[in-house]
Coordinates of C-alpha atoms in Angstrom, one line a residue:
Chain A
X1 CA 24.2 30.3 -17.2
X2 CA 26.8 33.2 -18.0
X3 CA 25.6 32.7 -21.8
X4 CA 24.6 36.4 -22.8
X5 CA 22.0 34.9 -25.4
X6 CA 19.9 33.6 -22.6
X7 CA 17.3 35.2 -22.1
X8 CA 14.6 35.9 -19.2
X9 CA 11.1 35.8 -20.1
X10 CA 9.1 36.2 -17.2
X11 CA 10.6 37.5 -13.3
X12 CA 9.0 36.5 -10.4
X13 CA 6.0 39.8 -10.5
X14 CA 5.3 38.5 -14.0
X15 CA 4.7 35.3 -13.2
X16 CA 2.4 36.5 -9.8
X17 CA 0.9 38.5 -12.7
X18 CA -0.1 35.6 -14.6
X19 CA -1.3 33.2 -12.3
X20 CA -3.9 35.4 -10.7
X21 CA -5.0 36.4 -14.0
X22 CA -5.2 32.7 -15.1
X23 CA -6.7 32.4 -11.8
X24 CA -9.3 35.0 -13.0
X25 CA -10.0 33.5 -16.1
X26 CA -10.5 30.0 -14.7
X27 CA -13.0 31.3 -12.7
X28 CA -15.1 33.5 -14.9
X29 CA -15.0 30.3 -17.5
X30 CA -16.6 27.9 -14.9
X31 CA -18.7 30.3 -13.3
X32 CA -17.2 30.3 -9.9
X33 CA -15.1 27.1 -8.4
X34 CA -17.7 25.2 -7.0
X35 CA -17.4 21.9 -9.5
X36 CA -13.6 22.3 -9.8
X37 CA -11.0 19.9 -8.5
X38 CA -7.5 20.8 -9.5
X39 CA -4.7 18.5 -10.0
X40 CA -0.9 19.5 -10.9
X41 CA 1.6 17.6 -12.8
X42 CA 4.6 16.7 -11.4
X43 CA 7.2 18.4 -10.6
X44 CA 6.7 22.0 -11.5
X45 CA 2.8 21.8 -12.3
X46 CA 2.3 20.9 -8.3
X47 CA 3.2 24.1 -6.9
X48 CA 1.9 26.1 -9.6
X49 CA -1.3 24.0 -8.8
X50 CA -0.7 24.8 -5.3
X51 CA -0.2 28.7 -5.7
X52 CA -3.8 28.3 -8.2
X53 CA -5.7 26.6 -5.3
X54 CA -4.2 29.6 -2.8
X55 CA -5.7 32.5 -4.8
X56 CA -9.4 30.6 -5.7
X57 CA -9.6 30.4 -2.0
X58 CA -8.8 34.1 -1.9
X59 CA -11.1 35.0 -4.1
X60 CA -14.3 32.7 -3.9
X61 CA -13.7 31.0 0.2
X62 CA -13.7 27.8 -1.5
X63 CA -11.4 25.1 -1.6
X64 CA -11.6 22.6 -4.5
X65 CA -9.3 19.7 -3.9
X66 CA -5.6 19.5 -5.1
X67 CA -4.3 16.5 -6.5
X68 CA -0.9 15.5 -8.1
X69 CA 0.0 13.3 -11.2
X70 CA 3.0 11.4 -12.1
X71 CA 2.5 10.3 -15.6
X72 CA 6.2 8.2 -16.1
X73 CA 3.8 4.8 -16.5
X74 CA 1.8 6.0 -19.1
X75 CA 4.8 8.1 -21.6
X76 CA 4.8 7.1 -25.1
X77 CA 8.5 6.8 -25.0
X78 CA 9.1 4.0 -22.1
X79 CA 10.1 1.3 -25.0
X80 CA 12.8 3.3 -26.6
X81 CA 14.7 3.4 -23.3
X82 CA 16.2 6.7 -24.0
X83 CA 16.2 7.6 -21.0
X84 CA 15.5 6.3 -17.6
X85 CA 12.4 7.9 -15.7
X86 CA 12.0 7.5 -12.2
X87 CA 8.6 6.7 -11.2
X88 CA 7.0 9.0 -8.0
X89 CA 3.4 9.1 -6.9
X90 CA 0.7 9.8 -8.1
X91 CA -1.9 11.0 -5.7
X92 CA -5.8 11.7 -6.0
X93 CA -7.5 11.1 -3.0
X94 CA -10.6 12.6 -4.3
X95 CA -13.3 11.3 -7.4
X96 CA -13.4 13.4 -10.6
X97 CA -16.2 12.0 -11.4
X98 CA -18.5 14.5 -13.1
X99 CA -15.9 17.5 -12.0
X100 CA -14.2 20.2 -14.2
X101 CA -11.0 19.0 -13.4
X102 CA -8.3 22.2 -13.8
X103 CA -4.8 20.0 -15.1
X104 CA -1.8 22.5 -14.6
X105 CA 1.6 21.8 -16.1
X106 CA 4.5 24.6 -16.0
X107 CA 4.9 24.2 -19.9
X108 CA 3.6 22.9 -22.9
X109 CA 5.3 22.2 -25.7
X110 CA 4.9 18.7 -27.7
X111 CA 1.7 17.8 -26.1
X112 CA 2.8 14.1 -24.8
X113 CA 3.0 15.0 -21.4
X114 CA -0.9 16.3 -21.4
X115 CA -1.5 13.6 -23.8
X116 CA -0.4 11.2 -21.1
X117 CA -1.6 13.0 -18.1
X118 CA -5.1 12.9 -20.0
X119 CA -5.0 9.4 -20.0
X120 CA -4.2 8.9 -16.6
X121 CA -6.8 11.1 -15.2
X122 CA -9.7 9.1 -17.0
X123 CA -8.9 5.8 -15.1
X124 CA -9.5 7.6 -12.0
X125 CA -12.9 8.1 -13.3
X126 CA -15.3 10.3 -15.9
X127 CA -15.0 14.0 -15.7
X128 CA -17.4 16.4 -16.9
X129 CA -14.3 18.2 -18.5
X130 CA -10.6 18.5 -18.1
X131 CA -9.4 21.9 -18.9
X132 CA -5.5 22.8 -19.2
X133 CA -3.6 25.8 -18.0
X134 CA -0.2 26.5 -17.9
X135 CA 2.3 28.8 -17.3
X136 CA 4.5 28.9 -20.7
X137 CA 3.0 27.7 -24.2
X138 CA 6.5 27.6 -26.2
X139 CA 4.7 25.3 -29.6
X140 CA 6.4 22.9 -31.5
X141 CA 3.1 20.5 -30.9
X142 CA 3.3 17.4 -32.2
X143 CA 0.1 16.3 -30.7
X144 CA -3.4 18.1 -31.7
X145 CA -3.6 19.7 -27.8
X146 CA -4.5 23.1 -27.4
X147 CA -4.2 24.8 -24.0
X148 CA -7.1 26.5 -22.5
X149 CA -5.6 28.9 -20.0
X150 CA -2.1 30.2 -21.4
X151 CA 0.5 32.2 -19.5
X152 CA 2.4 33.5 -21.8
X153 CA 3.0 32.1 -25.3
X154 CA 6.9 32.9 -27.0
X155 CA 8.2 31.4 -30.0
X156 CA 11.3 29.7 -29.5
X157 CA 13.2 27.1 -31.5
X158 CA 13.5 23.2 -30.7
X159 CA 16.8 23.2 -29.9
X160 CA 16.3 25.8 -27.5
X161 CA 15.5 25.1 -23.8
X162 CA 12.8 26.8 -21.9
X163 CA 13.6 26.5 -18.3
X164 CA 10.6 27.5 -15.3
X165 CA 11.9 28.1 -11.6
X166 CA 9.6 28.1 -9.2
X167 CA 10.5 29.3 -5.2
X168 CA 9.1 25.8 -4.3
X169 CA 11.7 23.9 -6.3
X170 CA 14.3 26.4 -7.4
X171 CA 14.3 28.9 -4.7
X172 CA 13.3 31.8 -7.1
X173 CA 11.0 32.0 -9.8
X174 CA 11.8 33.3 -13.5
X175 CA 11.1 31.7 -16.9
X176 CA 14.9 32.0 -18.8
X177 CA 14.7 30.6 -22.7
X178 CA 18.4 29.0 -23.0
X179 CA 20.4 28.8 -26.2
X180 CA 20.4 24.9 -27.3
Chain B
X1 CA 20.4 6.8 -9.3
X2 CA 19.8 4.7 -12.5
X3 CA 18.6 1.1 -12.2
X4 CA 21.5 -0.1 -15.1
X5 CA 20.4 -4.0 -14.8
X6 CA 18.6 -6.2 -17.6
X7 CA 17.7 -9.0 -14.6
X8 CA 16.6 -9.5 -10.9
X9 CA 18.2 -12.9 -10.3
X10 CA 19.5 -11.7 -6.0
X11 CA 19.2 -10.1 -3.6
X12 CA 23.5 -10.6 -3.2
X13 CA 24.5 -9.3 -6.1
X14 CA 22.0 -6.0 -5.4
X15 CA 23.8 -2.9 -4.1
X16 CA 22.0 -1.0 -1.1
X17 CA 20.7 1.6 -3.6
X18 CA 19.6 -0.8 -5.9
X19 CA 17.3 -2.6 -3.4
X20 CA 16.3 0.9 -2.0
X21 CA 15.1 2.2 -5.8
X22 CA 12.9 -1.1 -5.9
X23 CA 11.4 -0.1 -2.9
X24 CA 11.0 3.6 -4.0
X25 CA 9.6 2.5 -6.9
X26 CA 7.3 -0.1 -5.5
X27 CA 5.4 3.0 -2.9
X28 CA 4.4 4.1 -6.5
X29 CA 3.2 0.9 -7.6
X30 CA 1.6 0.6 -4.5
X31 CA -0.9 3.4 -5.2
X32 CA -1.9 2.0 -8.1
X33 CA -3.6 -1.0 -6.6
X34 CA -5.9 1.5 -4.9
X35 CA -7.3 2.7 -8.0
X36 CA -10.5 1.9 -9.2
X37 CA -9.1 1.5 -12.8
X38 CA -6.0 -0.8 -11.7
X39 CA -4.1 -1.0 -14.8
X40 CA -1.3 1.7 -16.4
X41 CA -0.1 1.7 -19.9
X42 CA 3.6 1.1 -19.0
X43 CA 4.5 -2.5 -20.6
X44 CA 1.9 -2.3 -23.1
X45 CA 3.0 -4.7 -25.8
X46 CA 5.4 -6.3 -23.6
X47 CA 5.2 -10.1 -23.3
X48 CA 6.0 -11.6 -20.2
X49 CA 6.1 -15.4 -19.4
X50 CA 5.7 -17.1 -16.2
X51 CA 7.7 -20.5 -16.4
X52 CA 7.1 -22.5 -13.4
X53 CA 9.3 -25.4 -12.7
X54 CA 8.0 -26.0 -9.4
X55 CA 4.2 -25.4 -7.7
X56 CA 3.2 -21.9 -6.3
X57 CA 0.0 -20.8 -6.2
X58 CA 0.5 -17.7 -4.4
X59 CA 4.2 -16.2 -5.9
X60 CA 2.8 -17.1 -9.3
X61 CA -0.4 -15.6 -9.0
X62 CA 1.6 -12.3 -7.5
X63 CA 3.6 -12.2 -10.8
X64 CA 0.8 -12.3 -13.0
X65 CA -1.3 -9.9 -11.4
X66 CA 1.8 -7.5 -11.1
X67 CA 1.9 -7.8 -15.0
X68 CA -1.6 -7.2 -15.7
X69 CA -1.6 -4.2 -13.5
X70 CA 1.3 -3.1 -15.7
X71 CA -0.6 -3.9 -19.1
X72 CA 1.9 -6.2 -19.8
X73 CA 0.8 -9.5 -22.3
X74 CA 1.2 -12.7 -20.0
X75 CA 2.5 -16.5 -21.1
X76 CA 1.8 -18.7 -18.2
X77 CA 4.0 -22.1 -18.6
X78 CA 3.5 -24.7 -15.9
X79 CA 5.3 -27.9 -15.1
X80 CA 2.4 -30.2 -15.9
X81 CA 1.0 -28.6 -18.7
X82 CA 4.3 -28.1 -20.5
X83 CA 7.1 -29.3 -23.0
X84 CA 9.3 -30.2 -19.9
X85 CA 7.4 -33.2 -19.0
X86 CA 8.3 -34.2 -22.5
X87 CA 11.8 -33.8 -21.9
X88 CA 13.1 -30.5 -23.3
X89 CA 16.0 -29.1 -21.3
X90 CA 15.3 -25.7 -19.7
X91 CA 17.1 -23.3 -22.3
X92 CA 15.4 -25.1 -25.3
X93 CA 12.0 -24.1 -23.6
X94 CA 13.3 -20.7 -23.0
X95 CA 14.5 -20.3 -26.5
X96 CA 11.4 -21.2 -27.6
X97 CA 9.7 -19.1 -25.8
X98 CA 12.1 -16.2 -26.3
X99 CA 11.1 -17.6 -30.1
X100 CA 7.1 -16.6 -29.6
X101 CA 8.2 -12.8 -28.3
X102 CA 8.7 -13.4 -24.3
X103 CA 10.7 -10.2 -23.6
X104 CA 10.7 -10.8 -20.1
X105 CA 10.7 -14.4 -18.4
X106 CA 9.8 -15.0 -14.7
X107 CA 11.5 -18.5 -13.6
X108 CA 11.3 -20.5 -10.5
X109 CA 13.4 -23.9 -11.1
X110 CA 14.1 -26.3 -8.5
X111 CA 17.9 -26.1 -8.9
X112 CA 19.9 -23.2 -7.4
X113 CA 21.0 -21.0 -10.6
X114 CA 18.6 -22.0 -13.1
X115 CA 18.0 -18.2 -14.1
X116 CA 21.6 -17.0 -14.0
X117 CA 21.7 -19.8 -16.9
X118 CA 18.9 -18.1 -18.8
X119 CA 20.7 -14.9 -18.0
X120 CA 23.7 -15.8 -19.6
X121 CA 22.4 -17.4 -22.7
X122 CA 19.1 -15.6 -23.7
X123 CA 18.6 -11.7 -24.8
X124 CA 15.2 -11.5 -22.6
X125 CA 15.2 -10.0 -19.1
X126 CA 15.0 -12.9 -16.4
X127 CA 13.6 -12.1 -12.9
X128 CA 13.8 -15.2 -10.3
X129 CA 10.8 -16.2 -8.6
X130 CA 12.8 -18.6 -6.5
X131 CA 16.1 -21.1 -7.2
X132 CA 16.1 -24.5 -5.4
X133 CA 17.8 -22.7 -2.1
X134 CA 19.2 -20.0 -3.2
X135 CA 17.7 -17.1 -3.5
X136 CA 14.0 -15.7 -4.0
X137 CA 14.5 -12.0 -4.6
X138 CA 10.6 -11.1 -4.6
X139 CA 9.8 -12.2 -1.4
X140 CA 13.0 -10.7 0.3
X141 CA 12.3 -7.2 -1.5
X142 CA 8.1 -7.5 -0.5
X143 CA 9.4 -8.4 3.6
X144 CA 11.6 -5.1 3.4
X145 CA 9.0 -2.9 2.0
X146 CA 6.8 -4.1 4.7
X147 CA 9.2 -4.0 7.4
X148 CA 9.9 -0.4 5.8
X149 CA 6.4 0.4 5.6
X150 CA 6.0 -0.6 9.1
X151 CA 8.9 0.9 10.8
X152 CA 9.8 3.8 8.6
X153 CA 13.5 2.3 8.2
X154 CA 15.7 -0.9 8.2
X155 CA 18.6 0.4 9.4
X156 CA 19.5 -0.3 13.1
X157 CA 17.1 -3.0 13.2
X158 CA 17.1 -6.1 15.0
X159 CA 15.9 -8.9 12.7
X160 CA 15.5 -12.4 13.9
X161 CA 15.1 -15.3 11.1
X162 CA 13.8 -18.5 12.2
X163 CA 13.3 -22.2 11.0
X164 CA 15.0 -23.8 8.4
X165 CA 17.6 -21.1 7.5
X166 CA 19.4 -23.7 5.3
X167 CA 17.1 -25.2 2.7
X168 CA 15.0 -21.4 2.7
X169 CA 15.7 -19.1 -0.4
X170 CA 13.5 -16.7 1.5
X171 CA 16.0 -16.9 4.5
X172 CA 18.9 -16.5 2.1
X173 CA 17.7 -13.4 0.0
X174 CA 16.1 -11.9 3.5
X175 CA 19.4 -12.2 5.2
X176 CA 21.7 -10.4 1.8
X177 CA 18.9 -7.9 1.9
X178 CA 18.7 -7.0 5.6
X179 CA 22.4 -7.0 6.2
X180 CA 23.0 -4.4 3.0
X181 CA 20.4 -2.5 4.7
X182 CA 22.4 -2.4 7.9
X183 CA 19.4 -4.5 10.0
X184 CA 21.4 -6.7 12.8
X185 CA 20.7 -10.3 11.7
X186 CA 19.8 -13.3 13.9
X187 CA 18.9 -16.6 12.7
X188 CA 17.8 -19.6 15.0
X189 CA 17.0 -23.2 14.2
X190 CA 18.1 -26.7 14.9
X191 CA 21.8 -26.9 14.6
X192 CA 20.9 -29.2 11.6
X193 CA 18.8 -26.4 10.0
X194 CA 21.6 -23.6 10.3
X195 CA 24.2 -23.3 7.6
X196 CA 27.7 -23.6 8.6
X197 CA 30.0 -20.7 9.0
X198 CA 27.1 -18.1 8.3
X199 CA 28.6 -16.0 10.9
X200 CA 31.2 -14.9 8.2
X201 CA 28.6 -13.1 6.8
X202 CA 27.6 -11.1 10.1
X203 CA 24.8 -12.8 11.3
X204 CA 24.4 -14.6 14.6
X205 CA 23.6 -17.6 15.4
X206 CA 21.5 -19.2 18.1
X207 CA 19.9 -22.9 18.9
X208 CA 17.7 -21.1 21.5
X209 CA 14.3 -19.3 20.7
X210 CA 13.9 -17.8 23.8
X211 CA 18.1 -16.0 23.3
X212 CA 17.8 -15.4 20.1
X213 CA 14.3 -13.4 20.3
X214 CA 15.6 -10.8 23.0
X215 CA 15.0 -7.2 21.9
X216 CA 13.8 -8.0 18.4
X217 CA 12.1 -5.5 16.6
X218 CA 10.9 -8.2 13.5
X219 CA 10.3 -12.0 13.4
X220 CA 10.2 -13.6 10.1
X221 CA 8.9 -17.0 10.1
X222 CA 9.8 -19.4 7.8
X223 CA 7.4 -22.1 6.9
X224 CA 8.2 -25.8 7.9
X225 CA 7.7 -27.7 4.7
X226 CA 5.6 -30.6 5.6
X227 CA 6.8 -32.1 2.1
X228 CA 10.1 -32.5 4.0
X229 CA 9.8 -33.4 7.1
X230 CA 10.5 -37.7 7.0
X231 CA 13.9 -36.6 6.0
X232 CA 16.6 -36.5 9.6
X233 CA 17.0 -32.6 10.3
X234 CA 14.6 -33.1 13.6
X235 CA 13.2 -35.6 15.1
X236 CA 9.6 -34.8 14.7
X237 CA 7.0 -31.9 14.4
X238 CA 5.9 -31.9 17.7
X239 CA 10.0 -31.5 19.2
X240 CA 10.1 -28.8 16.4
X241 CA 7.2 -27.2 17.5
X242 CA 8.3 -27.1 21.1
X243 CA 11.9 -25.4 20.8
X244 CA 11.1 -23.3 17.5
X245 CA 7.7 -22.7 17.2
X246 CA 6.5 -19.0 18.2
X247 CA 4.1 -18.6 21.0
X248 CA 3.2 -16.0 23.4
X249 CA 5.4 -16.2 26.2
X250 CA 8.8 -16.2 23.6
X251 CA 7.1 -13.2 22.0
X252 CA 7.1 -11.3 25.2
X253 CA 10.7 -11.3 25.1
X254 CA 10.9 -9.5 22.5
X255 CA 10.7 -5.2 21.5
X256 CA 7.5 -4.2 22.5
X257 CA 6.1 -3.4 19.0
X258 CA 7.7 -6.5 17.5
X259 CA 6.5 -7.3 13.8
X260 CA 6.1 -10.9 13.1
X261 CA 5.8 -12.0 9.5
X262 CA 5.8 -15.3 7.6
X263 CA 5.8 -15.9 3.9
X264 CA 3.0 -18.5 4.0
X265 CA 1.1 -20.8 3.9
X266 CA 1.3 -20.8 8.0
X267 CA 1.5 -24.4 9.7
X268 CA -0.7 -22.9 12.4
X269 CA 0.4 -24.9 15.8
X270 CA 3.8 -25.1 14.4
X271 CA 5.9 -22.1 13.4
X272 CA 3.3 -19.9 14.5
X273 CA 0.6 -20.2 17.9
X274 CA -2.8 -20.1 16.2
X275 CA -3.9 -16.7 18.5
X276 CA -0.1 -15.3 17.1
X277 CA -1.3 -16.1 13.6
X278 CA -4.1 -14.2 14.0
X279 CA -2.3 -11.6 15.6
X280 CA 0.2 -11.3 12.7
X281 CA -2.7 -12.0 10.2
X282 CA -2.5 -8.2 8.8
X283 CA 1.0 -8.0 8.4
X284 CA 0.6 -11.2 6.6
X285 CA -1.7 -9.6 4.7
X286 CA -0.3 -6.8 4.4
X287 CA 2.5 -9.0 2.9
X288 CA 0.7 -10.3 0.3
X289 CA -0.5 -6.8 -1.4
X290 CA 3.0 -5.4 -1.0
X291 CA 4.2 -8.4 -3.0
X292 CA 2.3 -7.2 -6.3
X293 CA 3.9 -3.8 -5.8
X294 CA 7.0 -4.8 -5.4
X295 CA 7.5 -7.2 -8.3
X296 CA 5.5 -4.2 -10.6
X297 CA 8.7 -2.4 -9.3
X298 CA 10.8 -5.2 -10.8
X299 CA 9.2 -5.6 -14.1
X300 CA 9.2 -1.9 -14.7
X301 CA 12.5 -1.4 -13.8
X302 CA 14.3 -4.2 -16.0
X303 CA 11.8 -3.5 -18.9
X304 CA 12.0 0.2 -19.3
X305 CA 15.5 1.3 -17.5
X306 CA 17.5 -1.7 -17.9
X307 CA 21.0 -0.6 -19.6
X308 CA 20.0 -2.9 -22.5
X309 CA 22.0 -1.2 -24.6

């Protein structure tokens, strides 16, 4: 915490900054919100997901329906056992069928999480499209997954740690990079 | 908390947090049956064998859906079809099968500590679908995720158990599970039916329905089995009937939104009234769906957490 090479990348006004305008962009791509359903990935994608849905309602009156993924049963690492992964729920109580479905993570950075969360979403059904916005892109993909709504991107290195507080979780929110 | 175990052989040597994870986990599970795709990636490549030593239809059928669900590759090995009626001894089939890839093995045996064997001698992960009459670990853990389900929580329950408390596995595993939960525990039966010095563990005893059913909040049931009844424990069905079975007026006794459960098959007219039976029927039910969530609990969490290191 007290490490001086720590450093903060986005405070809380940022990050209001950069949801609306992902917000903004979301729906100038799609034309409005009418087809979209959103669904956030757990933990930290959930509330951002929540905070997303709160502005389209803002700004169009609609409210497309919010839905949350766990995607522990369908990692690519369960069989090495690194580490131990507690399964919560997932919960979409709606169909994507034919829906742009808006998938928000906090950040992306190998691309197995979105890899997996793809995966999951398409045995609930066929979308017309899934489109992926997050908060931080920080590289290092390992995985040919692009997102299509970026917060902000910053180069870091793989041993470092990007870390995303959210008011929801963490009682404040900032994006700090930490020294590995 | 980290589930650290290779094997699900009982519900007695389960800590509190242990069998509360498995239930955790199992609410996931749970929503995956609702899917219309009913199937995740987790155990992909896993093999999984089901080696029945004894009949089941229903437990059997439970395991192997909860696999599929899971993605998991399934062996099923059946008394009549298999080896054993040839004579192999139990850890020579298990080898064997350990031999073809099993990574996981599913065993009910009619002698009490049959997988604790296959625990100790085989590297696969063994989960016990019943031991002669010891324990049966799934059907405990499904009856406290409904009871859970049901009443939010186990603790402070009252939680009556009643038939044949000393041949049942499900009695057994029910009773270790309820009591960590900190459930007050009653059993009633014949005097014949009712092991000995069971009140060491906590758990009172009574040799009268109507007593023992005061202020309950859950009934469970256990099944009669016809298959035994010639041998002396009571003198016939109907007598049994009469003192133990359930039936409307008892039930009135009870807490007001009692829960009455049953592992099945019901011997309608003897454990259970038929309009009772019907009465109970969701829970039953309800029973039966929880029982492939729970056991996808299991498999996932000795195949993917378990300290195998």
């Amino acid at each position: 915490m007290n490490n001086t090479k720590d450093r903060v990348v986005m405070d809380k006004r940022a990050i209001k900054r950069t949801v609306s305008r992902i917000v903004n962009e979301i729906l100038e791509r799609n034309k409005g919100a009418s087809d979209l359903v959103i669904i956030g990935v757990r933990t930290r994608g959930v509330y951002l997901a929540e905070r997303i849905l709160k502005l389209i309602k803002k700004l169009e009156g609609v409210e497309p329906p919010l839905g949350t993924l766990d995607i522990t049963l369908y990692r690519d690492d369960l069989r090495r056992k690194t580490e131990w992964p507690k399964v919560k729920k997932t919960e979409i109580k709606f169909s994507v069928e034919d829906k742009i479905v808006i998938l928000v993570d906090d950040v992306i950075y190998t691309g197995r999480t979105t890899r997996a969360a793809l995966e999951e979403i398409m045995d609930f059904g066929r979308p017309a499209s899934i489109q992926l916005a997050v908060l931080v892109d920080r590289g290092h993909r390992e995985l040919p997954i692009q997102p299509d709504y970026a917060g902000c991107t910053i180069d870091t290195l793989s041993k470092e740690k990007v870390r995303v507080h959210l008011k929801e979780n963490d009682g404040n929110d900032e994006v700090t990079v930490l020294q590995g | 908390m980290d589930f650290n175990r290779r094997h699900i052989l009982g519900l007695e040597e389960l800590s509190a947090e242990e069998i509360t994870l498995i239930l955790d986990t199992a609410e996931s599970m749970k929503e995956v049956s609702k899917r219309d795709v009913k199937k995740v990636p987790a155990l992909r490549g896993v093999t999984v064998c089901n080696l029945f030593y004894e009949p089941s239809t229903r437990t059997r059928s439970s395991f192997e859906i909860a696999e599929k669900r899971l993605s998991a590759d399934v062996l099923n090995f059946t008394l009549s079809h298999s080896s054993v009626s040839k004579g192999e001894t139990l850890l020579d089939t298990a080898r064997n099968l350990e031999a073809m890839g099993a990574s996981v093995i599913v065993i009910r045996h009619p002698m009490s500590g049959a997988p604790w064997l296959l625990a100790k001698e085989l590297d696969s992960s063994i989960i016990n679908a019943g031991d002669g009459s010891h324990e049966h670990p799934s059907q405990a853990l499904l009856d406290l995720f409904t009871i859970r389900e049901i009443k939010g929580n186990i603790e402070g329950l009252k939680v009556l158990v009643v038939g044949d408390i000393l041949h049942s596995r499900v009695a057994r595993s029910n009773i270790w599970g309820l009591l960590k939960l900190g459930a007050e525990v009653r059993v009633a039966g014949p005097p014949t039916l009712i092991p000995s010095h069971i009140e060491n563990i906590n758990v009172k005893t009574y040799y009268n329905l109507e007593d023992a059913v005061k202020g309950v909040d859950v009934v469970i049931m256990l099944r009669i089995q016809m298959e035994r009844q010639d041998s002396e424990f009571f003198p016939s069905l109907r007598e049994y009937a009469r003192f133990y079975g359930l039936k409307r007026e008892k039930l009135k006794l009870a807490a007001k939104d009692v829960v009455v459960m049953h592992p099945g098959p019901i011997n309608r007219g003897i454990e259970l009234s038929s309009d009772i039976a019907d009465d109970a029927g969701s829970v039953i039910l309800d029973q039966v769906s929880n029982g492939i969530a729970v056991r996808m609990a299991m498999f996932y969490l000795v195949a993917s957490g378990g300290g195998n290191s």
